[in-house]
CSV table of C-alpha atoms in Angstrom, one decimal:
chain,number,residue,atom,x,y,z
A,1145,UNK,CA,246.3,113.0,203.1
A,1146,UNK,CA,244.5,116.2,203.0
A,1147,UNK,CA,247.4,118.2,201.1
A,1148,UNK,CA,247.7,115.8,198.3
A,1149,UNK,CA,244.2,115.5,197.6
A,1150,UNK,CA,244.2,119.5,197.6
A,1151,UNK,CA,247.1,119.2,195.2
A,1152,UNK,CA,245.3,116.8,193.0
A,1153,UNK,CA,242.4,118.9,192.8
A,1154,UNK,CA,244.4,122.2,192.1
A,1155,UNK,CA,246.1,120.0,189.4
A,1156,UNK,CA,242.7,119.1,187.8
A,1157,UNK,CA,241.6,122.7,187.9
A,1158,UNK,CA,244.5,123.7,186.1
A,1159,UNK,CA,244.1,121.1,183.5
A,1160,UNK,CA,240.7,122.2,182.9
A,1161,UNK,CA,241.7,125.6,182.3
A,1162,UNK,CA,243.9,124.6,179.8
A,1163,UNK,CA,241.7,122.9,177.9
A,1164,UNK,CA,239.2,126.3,178.1
A,1165,UNK,CA,242.1,128.6,177.1
A,1166,UNK,CA,243.0,126.6,174.1
A,1167,UNK,CA,239.6,126.6,172.3
A,1168,UNK,CA,239.1,128.9,169.1
A,1169,UNK,CA,236.7,131.7,169.2
A,1170,UNK,CA,235.1,133.5,166.7
A,1171,UNK,CA,234.2,137.3,166.7
A,1172,UNK,CA,231.1,138.5,168.3
A,1173,UNK,CA,230.1,140.3,165.0
A,1174,UNK,CA,229.9,137.0,163.3
A,1175,UNK,CA,228.4,135.2,166.2
A,1176,UNK,CA,225.8,138.0,166.4
A,1177,UNK,CA,225.1,138.0,162.6
A,1178,UNK,CA,224.4,134.5,162.7
A,1179,UNK,CA,221.9,134.5,165.2
A,1180,UNK,CA,220.2,137.3,163.6
A,1181,UNK,CA,220.4,135.4,160.4
A,1182,UNK,CA,218.7,132.4,161.8
A,1183,UNK,CA,215.8,134.4,163.8
A,1184,UNK,CA,215.4,136.1,160.2
A,1185,UNK,CA,215.1,132.8,158.3
A,1186,UNK,CA,213.5,130.7,160.9
A,1187,UNK,CA,211.0,133.5,162.3
A,1188,UNK,CA,208.5,132.9,159.5
A,1189,UNK,CA,207.8,129.3,160.6
A,1190,UNK,CA,207.5,130.2,164.3
A,1191,UNK,CA,203.7,130.0,165.5
A,1192,UNK,CA,204.3,131.9,168.7
A,1193,UNK,CA,205.9,134.8,166.9
A,1194,UNK,CA,204.0,135.1,164.0
A,1195,UNK,CA,200.4,133.8,165.5
A,1196,UNK,CA,198.2,131.1,164.5
A,1197,UNK,CA,195.1,131.4,162.3
A,1198,UNK,CA,192.3,130.4,164.5
A,1199,UNK,CA,191.3,127.8,161.5
A,1200,UNK,CA,194.8,126.3,161.9
A,1201,UNK,CA,194.9,126.2,165.8
A,1202,UNK,CA,194.3,122.7,167.1
A,1203,UNK,CA,194.4,124.0,170.4
A,1204,UNK,CA,191.5,126.6,170.0
A,1205,UNK,CA,188.3,125.2,170.7
A,1206,UNK,CA,186.1,125.1,167.5
A,1207,UNK,CA,182.6,126.9,168.0
A,1208,UNK,CA,179.9,125.2,166.5
A,1209,UNK,CA,178.3,127.0,163.3
A,1210,UNK,CA,175.1,128.3,163.6
A,1211,UNK,CA,173.0,128.2,160.6
A,1212,UNK,CA,171.1,131.7,160.2
B,742,UNK,CA,253.7,124.0,199.8
B,743,UNK,CA,255.6,125.0,196.6
B,744,UNK,CA,253.6,123.1,194.3
B,745,UNK,CA,250.1,124.5,195.5
B,746,UNK,CA,251.6,128.1,195.4
B,747,UNK,CA,252.8,127.3,191.4
B,748,UNK,CA,249.4,125.6,190.8
B,749,UNK,CA,247.4,128.7,191.9
B,750,UNK,CA,249.6,131.1,190.0
B,751,UNK,CA,249.2,129.1,186.9
B,752,UNK,CA,245.4,129.0,187.2
B,753,UNK,CA,245.7,132.8,187.6
B,754,UNK,CA,247.4,133.0,184.5
B,755,UNK,CA,244.8,130.9,182.6
B,756,UNK,CA,241.9,132.7,183.9
B,757,UNK,CA,243.7,136.0,182.8
B,758,UNK,CA,244.2,134.3,179.1
B,759,UNK,CA,240.6,133.2,179.1
B,760,UNK,CA,239.6,136.8,179.9
B,761,UNK,CA,241.9,138.4,177.4
B,762,UNK,CA,240.8,136.2,174.6
B,763,UNK,CA,237.3,136.8,174.9
B,764,UNK,CA,237.9,140.6,174.7
B,765,UNK,CA,240.4,140.3,171.5
B,766,UNK,CA,237.1,138.7,169.8
B,767,UNK,CA,234.8,141.5,171.1
B,768,UNK,CA,234.6,143.8,167.9
B,769,UNK,CA,231.1,144.7,168.9
B,770,UNK,CA,228.2,143.5,171.2
B,771,UNK,CA,225.0,141.9,170.2
B,772,UNK,CA,223.2,145.1,171.2
B,773,UNK,CA,224.9,147.1,168.9
B,774,UNK,CA,224.5,144.6,166.0
B,775,UNK,CA,220.8,144.5,166.5
B,776,UNK,CA,220.4,148.1,166.7
B,777,UNK,CA,218.8,148.4,163.3
B,778,UNK,CA,216.3,145.1,163.8
B,779,UNK,CA,212.7,146.1,164.8
B,780,UNK,CA,211.3,145.2,167.9
B,781,UNK,CA,209.2,142.2,168.0
B,782,UNK,CA,205.4,143.5,168.0
B,783,UNK,CA,203.4,142.4,171.5
B,784,UNK,CA,203.0,139.0,172.0
B,785,UNK,CA,199.6,138.0,173.4
B,786,UNK,CA,199.0,134.2,174.2
B,787,UNK,CA,196.0,132.8,175.3
B,788,UNK,CA,195.6,130.0,177.5
B,789,UNK,CA,193.9,127.6,175.4
B,790,UNK,CA,193.9,124.4,177.8
B,791,UNK,CA,194.1,124.1,181.6
B,792,UNK,CA,195.5,120.4,182.4
B,793,UNK,CA,193.7,119.6,185.8
B,794,UNK,CA,194.5,116.7,188.1
B,795,UNK,CA,197.5,116.9,190.2
B,796,UNK,CA,196.7,117.8,193.8
B,797,UNK,CA,199.9,119.4,195.0
B,798,UNK,CA,202.8,121.4,193.5
B,799,UNK,CA,204.1,120.7,189.9
B,800,UNK,CA,207.9,120.6,189.5
B,801,UNK,CA,208.7,119.6,185.9
B,802,UNK,CA,206.8,119.1,182.8
B,803,UNK,CA,208.6,118.0,179.7
B,804,UNK,CA,206.9,117.9,175.7
B,805,UNK,CA,207.1,114.5,173.7
B,806,UNK,CA,209.1,115.2,170.5
B,807,UNK,CA,208.1,111.9,168.3
B,808,UNK,CA,205.6,112.8,165.7
B,809,UNK,CA,203.1,110.5,167.2
B,810,UNK,CA,203.3,112.1,170.6
B,811,UNK,CA,204.2,116.1,169.7
B,812,UNK,CA,201.0,116.9,171.6
B,813,UNK,CA,201.7,114.7,174.7
B,814,UNK,CA,203.6,115.8,177.4
B,815,UNK,CA,204.4,114.5,180.8
B,816,UNK,CA,204.3,116.5,184.3
B,817,UNK,CA,205.8,115.5,187.7
B,818,UNK,CA,204.2,116.7,191.0
B,819,UNK,CA,204.8,116.3,194.6
B,820,UNK,CA,201.5,114.6,195.1
B,821,UNK,CA,203.6,111.7,194.1
B,822,UNK,CA,202.4,111.1,190.2
B,823,UNK,CA,203.8,111.5,186.9
B,824,UNK,CA,200.7,112.1,184.2
B,825,UNK,CA,201.2,111.8,180.6
B,826,UNK,CA,198.6,114.3,179.1
B,827,UNK,CA,196.9,114.6,175.8
B,828,UNK,CA,197.1,118.4,175.6
B,829,UNK,CA,194.5,118.5,172.6
B,830,UNK,CA,191.9,116.4,174.4
B,831,UNK,CA,193.2,117.5,178.1
B,832,UNK,CA,193.0,113.8,178.7
B,833,UNK,CA,195.3,111.8,181.1
B,834,UNK,CA,196.9,109.1,179.0
B,835,UNK,CA,198.7,107.6,181.9
B,836,UNK,CA,198.7,108.3,185.6
B,837,UNK,CA,201.9,106.8,187.1
B,838,UNK,CA,202.2,106.3,190.7
B,839,UNK,CA,205.6,106.8,192.3
B,840,UNK,CA,207.6,105.1,195.2
B,841,UNK,CA,208.8,108.4,196.2
B,842,UNK,CA,206.8,111.5,195.7
B,843,UNK,CA,209.7,113.9,196.0
B,844,UNK,CA,210.0,114.4,192.6
B,845,UNK,CA,211.8,117.2,191.0
B,846,UNK,CA,212.1,116.4,187.5
B,847,UNK,CA,210.9,114.3,184.6
B,848,UNK,CA,211.4,113.6,180.7
B,849,UNK,CA,209.9,112.1,177.7
B,850,UNK,CA,212.3,109.9,175.6
B,851,UNK,CA,212.4,111.0,172.0
B,852,UNK,CA,211.1,108.0,171.1
B,853,UNK,CA,207.6,108.2,173.0
B,854,UNK,CA,208.5,104.8,174.6
B,855,UNK,CA,209.5,105.9,178.1
B,856,UNK,CA,209.6,108.4,180.6
B,857,UNK,CA,211.7,109.2,183.7
B,858,UNK,CA,211.7,110.9,187.2
B,859,UNK,CA,213.5,111.7,190.1
B,860,UNK,CA,214.1,113.8,193.3
B,861,UNK,CA,214.9,113.7,196.7
B,862,UNK,CA,215.4,110.0,196.4
B,863,UNK,CA,218.6,110.4,194.4
B,864,UNK,CA,217.4,108.0,192.0
B,865,UNK,CA,216.4,108.4,188.1
B,866,UNK,CA,213.3,106.1,187.6
B,867,UNK,CA,212.8,104.9,184.0
B,868,UNK,CA,209.4,104.0,183.2
B,869,UNK,CA,208.4,102.0,179.9
B,870,UNK,CA,204.9,103.3,178.6
B,871,UNK,CA,204.7,100.5,175.9
B,872,UNK,CA,204.9,97.5,177.9
B,873,UNK,CA,203.1,94.4,176.8
B,874,UNK,CA,200.1,94.2,179.2
B,875,UNK,CA,199.4,97.9,178.8
B,876,UNK,CA,200.4,98.6,182.4
B,877,UNK,CA,203.4,101.2,182.9
B,878,UNK,CA,206.1,99.8,185.1
B,879,UNK,CA,209.4,100.7,186.4
B,880,UNK,CA,212.0,99.8,184.0
B,881,UNK,CA,215.0,100.8,185.6
B,882,UNK,CA,216.2,102.7,188.8
B,883,UNK,CA,219.5,104.5,188.4
B,884,UNK,CA,221.2,104.7,191.3
B,885,UNK,CA,224.5,106.5,192.0
B,886,UNK,CA,224.6,110.1,193.0
B,887,UNK,CA,225.0,110.9,196.4
B,888,UNK,CA,222.6,114.0,196.2
B,889,UNK,CA,219.0,114.9,194.8
B,890,UNK,CA,218.1,114.5,191.1
B,891,UNK,CA,217.4,118.0,189.6
B,892,UNK,CA,217.3,117.1,186.1
B,893,UNK,CA,217.4,114.3,183.3
B,894,UNK,CA,217.3,114.3,179.5
B,895,UNK,CA,217.0,110.9,177.6
B,896,UNK,CA,219.5,110.7,174.6
B,897,UNK,CA,217.5,107.9,173.1
B,898,UNK,CA,215.8,105.0,174.8
B,899,UNK,CA,219.3,103.3,175.9
B,900,UNK,CA,221.2,106.6,177.3
B,901,UNK,CA,220.0,109.1,179.6
B,902,UNK,CA,221.7,112.1,181.3
B,903,UNK,CA,221.1,113.2,185.0
B,904,UNK,CA,222.2,116.3,186.8
B,905,UNK,CA,222.3,116.3,190.9
B,906,UNK,CA,222.7,118.0,194.0
B,907,UNK,CA,226.2,115.8,194.3
B,908,UNK,CA,227.4,118.5,191.7
B,909,UNK,CA,227.6,116.0,188.9
B,910,UNK,CA,225.8,114.8,185.9
B,911,UNK,CA,225.9,111.2,184.6
B,912,UNK,CA,225.5,109.6,181.4
B,913,UNK,CA,223.7,106.2,181.9
B,914,UNK,CA,223.2,103.0,180.3
B,915,UNK,CA,219.8,102.3,180.5
B,916,UNK,CA,220.1,98.4,179.6
B,917,UNK,CA,222.5,98.0,182.5
B,918,UNK,CA,221.5,100.6,184.8
B,919,UNK,CA,225.3,101.7,185.1
B,920,UNK,CA,227.2,104.9,184.9
B,921,UNK,CA,229.0,105.4,181.5
B,922,UNK,CA,230.5,108.6,182.4
B,923,UNK,CA,230.5,111.0,185.4
B,924,UNK,CA,230.9,114.7,184.4
B,925,UNK,CA,232.5,116.3,187.5
B,926,UNK,CA,233.6,119.9,187.8
B,927,UNK,CA,230.8,122.1,189.1
B,928,UNK,CA,231.6,123.5,192.6
B,929,UNK,CA,227.9,123.6,193.4
B,930,UNK,CA,224.5,121.6,193.2
B,931,UNK,CA,223.8,121.1,189.4
B,932,UNK,CA,220.4,122.3,188.7
B,933,UNK,CA,219.4,121.9,185.4
B,934,UNK,CA,220.9,120.5,181.9
B,935,UNK,CA,220.0,120.8,178.3
B,936,UNK,CA,220.7,118.2,175.3
B,937,UNK,CA,222.2,120.0,172.0
B,938,UNK,CA,219.9,119.8,169.0
B,939,UNK,CA,222.5,117.3,167.3
B,940,UNK,CA,222.7,115.1,170.9
B,941,UNK,CA,226.7,115.4,170.7
B,942,UNK,CA,226.9,118.0,173.7
B,943,UNK,CA,224.9,118.9,176.9
B,944,UNK,CA,225.0,121.9,179.1
B,945,UNK,CA,224.6,121.9,183.0
B,946,UNK,CA,223.7,125.0,185.4
B,947,UNK,CA,224.6,125.0,188.9
B,948,UNK,CA,224.8,126.8,192.1
B,949,UNK,CA,228.3,127.8,191.8
B,950,UNK,CA,226.9,130.6,189.1
B,951,UNK,CA,228.3,128.8,186.1
B,952,UNK,CA,226.9,127.2,183.1
B,953,UNK,CA,229.6,124.1,181.8
B,954,UNK,CA,229.5,122.6,178.1
B,955,UNK,CA,230.3,119.2,177.9
B,956,UNK,CA,231.3,116.8,175.3
B,957,UNK,CA,229.1,113.8,175.7
B,958,UNK,CA,231.6,111.1,174.1
B,959,UNK,CA,234.8,112.9,175.0
B,960,UNK,CA,233.6,113.2,178.2
B,961,UNK,CA,235.3,116.5,179.1
B,962,UNK,CA,234.0,119.9,179.8
B,963,UNK,CA,235.0,122.2,176.9
B,964,UNK,CA,233.7,125.8,178.3
B,965,UNK,CA,232.5,127.4,181.5
B,966,UNK,CA,230.4,130.4,181.2
B,967,UNK,CA,230.4,133.1,184.4
B,968,UNK,CA,228.6,136.0,184.9
B,969,UNK,CA,225.3,135.1,187.0
B,970,UNK,CA,225.2,136.4,190.7
B,971,UNK,CA,223.4,133.5,192.1
B,972,UNK,CA,222.3,130.0,191.4
B,973,UNK,CA,221.3,129.0,187.8
B,974,UNK,CA,218.0,127.2,188.0
B,975,UNK,CA,217.5,127.1,184.1
B,976,UNK,CA,219.3,126.0,180.9
B,977,UNK,CA,218.6,125.7,177.4
B,978,UNK,CA,220.0,125.6,173.9
B,979,UNK,CA,219.3,128.4,171.1
B,980,UNK,CA,217.5,126.3,168.5
B,981,UNK,CA,220.6,126.3,166.4
B,982,UNK,CA,222.7,124.8,169.0
B,983,UNK,CA,225.2,127.9,169.0
B,984,UNK,CA,224.0,129.5,171.8
B,985,UNK,CA,223.0,128.9,175.4
B,986,UNK,CA,220.4,130.6,177.6
B,987,UNK,CA,220.8,130.5,181.6
B,988,UNK,CA,217.8,131.4,184.0
B,989,UNK,CA,219.2,132.5,187.6
B,990,UNK,CA,218.2,133.6,191.1
B,991,UNK,CA,219.8,136.9,190.4
B,992,UNK,CA,216.4,137.6,188.6
B,993,UNK,CA,218.1,137.8,184.9
B,994,UNK,CA,218.5,135.5,181.7
B,995,UNK,CA,221.9,135.4,179.9
B,996,UNK,CA,222.5,134.5,176.6
B,997,UNK,CA,226.1,133.0,175.9
B,998,UNK,CA,227.6,132.0,172.3
B,999,UNK,CA,229.3,129.1,172.3
B,1000,UNK,CA,231.8,129.9,169.4
B,1001,UNK,CA,232.6,133.3,170.7
B,1002,UNK,CA,232.8,131.9,174.2
B,1003,UNK,CA,231.1,134.7,176.2
B,1004,UNK,CA,228.0,136.4,177.1
B,1005,UNK,CA,226.3,138.2,174.5
B,1006,UNK,CA,223.6,139.8,176.4
B,1007,UNK,CA,221.6,139.9,179.9
B,1008,UNK,CA,217.7,139.7,179.9
B,1009,UNK,CA,216.9,142.0,182.8
B,1010,UNK,CA,214.6,144.9,184.1
B,1011,UNK,CA,214.7,146.8,187.3
B,1012,UNK,CA,211.1,145.7,187.9
B,1013,UNK,CA,212.0,142.4,188.0
B,1014,UNK,CA,213.6,141.2,191.5
B,1015,UNK,CA,212.6,137.6,191.9
B,1016,UNK,CA,214.8,134.3,190.6
B,1017,UNK,CA,213.9,132.7,187.2
B,1018,UNK,CA,212.7,129.3,187.6
B,1019,UNK,CA,212.5,127.9,184.1
B,1020,UNK,CA,213.0,128.9,180.6
B,1021,UNK,CA,212.1,127.9,176.9
B,1022,UNK,CA,212.9,129.4,173.5
B,1023,UNK,CA,210.4,129.6,170.4
B,1024,UNK,CA,210.7,127.6,167.6
B,1025,UNK,CA,213.2,130.2,165.6
B,1026,UNK,CA,214.8,131.2,168.9
B,1027,UNK,CA,213.3,134.9,168.6
B,1028,UNK,CA,211.2,135.0,171.8
B,1029,UNK,CA,212.5,133.8,174.8
B,1030,UNK,CA,209.7,132.5,177.8
B,1031,UNK,CA,211.1,132.7,181.3
B,1032,UNK,CA,209.1,131.6,184.4
B,1033,UNK,CA,209.5,133.5,187.5
B,1034,UNK,CA,208.9,133.4,191.2
B,1035,UNK,CA,206.2,135.9,191.1
B,1036,UNK,CA,203.8,133.6,189.5
B,1037,UNK,CA,204.5,135.0,185.8
B,1038,UNK,CA,206.2,134.3,182.5
B,1039,UNK,CA,207.9,137.1,180.8
B,1040,UNK,CA,208.4,136.8,177.1
B,1041,UNK,CA,211.3,138.5,175.9
B,1042,UNK,CA,212.5,139.4,172.4
B,1043,UNK,CA,216.0,137.5,172.4
B,1044,UNK,CA,217.8,139.4,169.9
B,1045,UNK,CA,216.7,143.2,171.3
B,1046,UNK,CA,216.6,141.9,174.8
B,1047,UNK,CA,213.3,143.8,175.9
B,1048,UNK,CA,210.1,142.5,177.2
B,1049,UNK,CA,207.2,141.9,174.7
B,1050,UNK,CA,204.6,140.0,176.4
B,1051,UNK,CA,203.5,138.5,179.8
B,1052,UNK,CA,201.7,135.2,180.4
B,1053,UNK,CA,199.8,136.0,183.7
B,1054,UNK,CA,197.3,133.1,184.8
B,1055,UNK,CA,198.9,131.1,187.5
B,1056,UNK,CA,198.3,131.5,191.4
B,1057,UNK,CA,201.6,130.5,192.3
B,1058,UNK,CA,205.4,130.0,191.1
B,1059,UNK,CA,205.9,128.8,187.6
B,1060,UNK,CA,207.8,126.1,188.1
B,1061,UNK,CA,208.3,124.8,184.8
B,1062,UNK,CA,207.8,125.6,181.1
B,1063,UNK,CA,208.5,124.1,177.7
B,1064,UNK,CA,207.6,124.8,174.2
B,1065,UNK,CA,206.1,122.0,171.7
B,1066,UNK,CA,208.8,120.4,169.4
B,1067,UNK,CA,206.7,122.2,166.4
B,1068,UNK,CA,206.6,125.6,168.1
B,1069,UNK,CA,202.8,125.2,168.4
B,1070,UNK,CA,202.2,125.9,171.8
B,1071,UNK,CA,203.8,126.4,175.1
B,1072,UNK,CA,203.1,124.7,178.5
B,1073,UNK,CA,203.4,126.1,181.8
B,1074,UNK,CA,203.3,124.1,185.1
B,1075,UNK,CA,202.9,125.7,188.7
B,1076,UNK,CA,203.1,125.3,192.2
B,1077,UNK,CA,199.5,125.8,191.8
B,1078,UNK,CA,198.9,122.2,190.9
B,1079,UNK,CA,198.0,123.1,187.1
B,1080,UNK,CA,199.5,123.1,183.7
B,1081,UNK,CA,198.4,125.5,180.7
B,1082,UNK,CA,198.7,125.5,177.5
B,1083,UNK,CA,199.6,128.8,175.5
B,1084,UNK,CA,199.4,130.1,172.0
């Protein structure tokens, strides 16, 4: 019956909302601080952020050396 | 229908509760918190390699992660081929012909032993790259979705998660070819998924404008994130697994924090009016690289939410993007049939 499947769907939706309403939340200040800390700590190991010296860049085509 | 009315009231009450609970922990904004942080300097990446070989639009690419294949990637094109590339030499390690050319996604197993793909055939096909005789063959065809396969990601050699236009995601047992868990809840086509760094959770983005966080083993939806004003096409985890980044047809990307259960910031610019097709975070998470319908990739300072660079080089839509597991390079794939490696 159409009406009973609608009710079943509505019951599931309420059940799901109950789960989502009950979670513990941390403060945005702590969440932000943790993201900033992670970026700060890991940034120095981030090649795209720090740049890659030509000699250490495996993707950079090596130009042949010319002896002058 | 007394019960429907009661259920509707309870649903509204719960939604209000969630909104309130999110406000209660909103003691600041990310924007305020990073006021003293210096903006990242201009990021200028150059095309180091162009991978030529596909004969039609590229729809997806995925980097290998194992130390043996950290410079390998797989791409899928509607020319009906999956190509595994050695990005250092630009050589094609494998060129796999597909039964169905309408492919929309591909994935590289963390072990490097398999690749997977799928699309308008509604199936996820698994290919064994390390077969005895050296030929790459279909190992399994995972069929159960009633809509197109939009994305797939391996957990390991025996499990893969798929997202579909039928609004569900499925966790599969590759060995038996059967569904272990069906994740239902989205009210629109699921467009994209990403697995958490610890492999315990995954997130999905859908055409119902929401992103959902799922617990893989508990088989439940833990959290739902709203705010986008159109389909979410791309989704990814911030590298520490505590936040989620989404990209949408509404021309914005958003950062949602999982533990604060809310949106922290939106990446938008009045000059950007076209949809986001793909995204990837740099190794530290400080840079967000996002591909757009206007053929460009914009590079954002993820904390300050300002654009710090552009990758311009494709002659058509950038459909996919990925940062290698060691963070050394970014790969873009386009409807112009080329992949480019940048750093």
